[in-house]
Amino acid sequence: MNAKSMIRASLLTTVLLAAAAPAFADAAAKDAAPRPARACFSLSDWSGWSAPDRNTLLMRVRNRDVYRVDLSHGTSQLTSPGVHIVSVVRGTDTVCRPIDLDLRVSDGHFAMPIMAKSITRLSAEEIAALPKRDRP
């Protein structure tokens, strides 16, 4: 490589780095931004539930919070009278992500597994907007 080629390569590298600098700064700022705290709860604080439809479970926690659990594959058994939810705890009973829930819906004879897809803590406004028949 001759001197002229080296100067061109150096200038091209400088231009490319200068053009990419804002993108790197944005990425660094996003990484440094505070992340919202996860809304976790303990299964021992779970005090009731309801199912407005076959794919949604509403869980009352600590008598004031309500969590909506969206199910991957729900079941019409959830909306049937006389059924109950069985929770299997392995290790800690803290729930922060869908994988932390191991639930089954049971009519007393047969327990069908249900899988959580997402868990969302409802705001006070969202809880107030729930129809009375759907509140846990």
mmCIF file of N, CA and C in Angstrom, residues 14 17 25 32 40 48 50 57 67 70 76 83 85 91 98 106-107 121 127 129:
data_model
loop_
_atom_site.group_PDB
_atom_site.id
_atom_site.type_symbol
_atom_site.label_atom_id
_atom_site.label_comp_id
_atom_site.label_asym_id
_atom_site.label_seq_id
_atom_site.Cartn_x
_atom_site.Cartn_y
_atom_site.Cartn_z
ATOM 1 N N THR A 14 -12.051 7.300 9.442
ATOM 2 C CA THR A 14 -12.466 8.416 10.289
ATOM 3 C C THR A 14 -13.898 8.835 9.988
ATOM 4 N N LEU A 17 -16.352 6.114 11.252
ATOM 5 C CA LEU A 17 -16.467 6.149 12.709
ATOM 6 C C LEU A 17 -17.274 7.361 13.172
ATOM 7 N N ALA A 25 -23.714 6.079 20.670
ATOM 8 C CA ALA A 25 -24.127 6.892 21.817
ATOM 9 C C ALA A 25 -25.568 6.578 22.204
ATOM 10 N N ALA A 32 -27.991 2.445 29.595
ATOM 11 C CA ALA A 32 -27.825 3.108 30.878
ATOM 12 C C ALA A 32 -29.165 3.557 31.463
ATOM 13 N N CYS A 40 -43.331 -8.493 40.683
ATOM 14 C CA CYS A 40 -43.323 -9.868 41.178
ATOM 15 C C CYS A 40 -44.282 -9.990 42.357
ATOM 16 N N GLY A 48 -57.336 -15.041 45.501
ATOM 17 C CA GLY A 48 -58.544 -15.335 44.748
ATOM 18 C C GLY A 48 -58.290 -15.218 43.253
ATOM 19 N N SER A 50 -60.467 -15.240 39.107
ATOM 20 C CA SER A 50 -61.655 -15.340 38.260
ATOM 21 C C SER A 50 -61.163 -15.504 36.829
ATOM 22 N N LEU A 57 -56.929 -15.289 32.973
ATOM 23 C CA LEU A 57 -57.084 -15.570 34.392
ATOM 24 C C LEU A 57 -56.756 -14.280 35.139
ATOM 25 N N TYR A 67 -53.574 -9.254 38.994
ATOM 26 C CA TYR A 67 -52.696 -9.588 37.872
ATOM 27 C C TYR A 67 -53.515 -10.309 36.809
ATOM 28 N N ASP A 70 -52.478 -13.997 30.826
ATOM 29 C CA ASP A 70 -52.953 -14.427 29.515
ATOM 30 C C ASP A 70 -52.401 -15.825 29.271
ATOM 31 N N SER A 76 -62.210 -24.031 28.320
ATOM 32 C CA SER A 76 -63.544 -23.589 28.726
ATOM 33 C C SER A 76 -63.858 -24.040 30.148
ATOM 34 N N VAL A 83 -65.008 -25.233 39.609
ATOM 35 C CA VAL A 83 -63.615 -25.611 39.348
ATOM 36 C C VAL A 83 -62.694 -24.799 40.246
ATOM 37 N N ILE A 85 -58.281 -23.723 40.870
ATOM 38 C CA ILE A 85 -56.939 -23.649 40.290
ATOM 39 C C ILE A 85 -55.967 -24.284 41.268
ATOM 40 N N GLY A 91 -39.466 -25.055 44.487
ATOM 41 C CA GLY A 91 -38.490 -24.065 44.938
ATOM 42 C C GLY A 91 -39.191 -22.849 45.516
ATOM 43 N N PRO A 98 -43.960 -15.561 33.263
ATOM 44 C CA PRO A 98 -44.930 -16.643 33.018
ATOM 45 C C PRO A 98 -44.389 -18.032 33.348
ATOM 46 N N SER A 106 -58.882 -27.635 37.844
ATOM 47 C CA SER A 106 -59.393 -28.939 38.257
ATOM 48 C C SER A 106 -60.869 -28.862 38.624
ATOM 49 N N ASP A 107 -61.587 -29.912 38.256
ATOM 50 C CA ASP A 107 -62.987 -30.035 38.656
ATOM 51 C C ASP A 107 -63.123 -30.980 39.856
ATOM 52 N N ARG A 121 -49.549 -6.743 35.728
ATOM 53 C CA ARG A 121 -50.176 -6.165 36.931
ATOM 54 C C ARG A 121 -51.084 -5.038 36.460
ATOM 55 N N ILE A 127 -58.396 -2.028 37.220
ATOM 56 C CA ILE A 127 -59.163 -2.865 38.157
ATOM 57 C C ILE A 127 -60.577 -2.313 38.307
ATOM 58 N N ALA A 129 -62.220 -0.667 36.178
ATOM 59 C CA ALA A 129 -62.962 -0.821 34.914
ATOM 60 C C ALA A 129 -63.453 -2.254 34.692
#
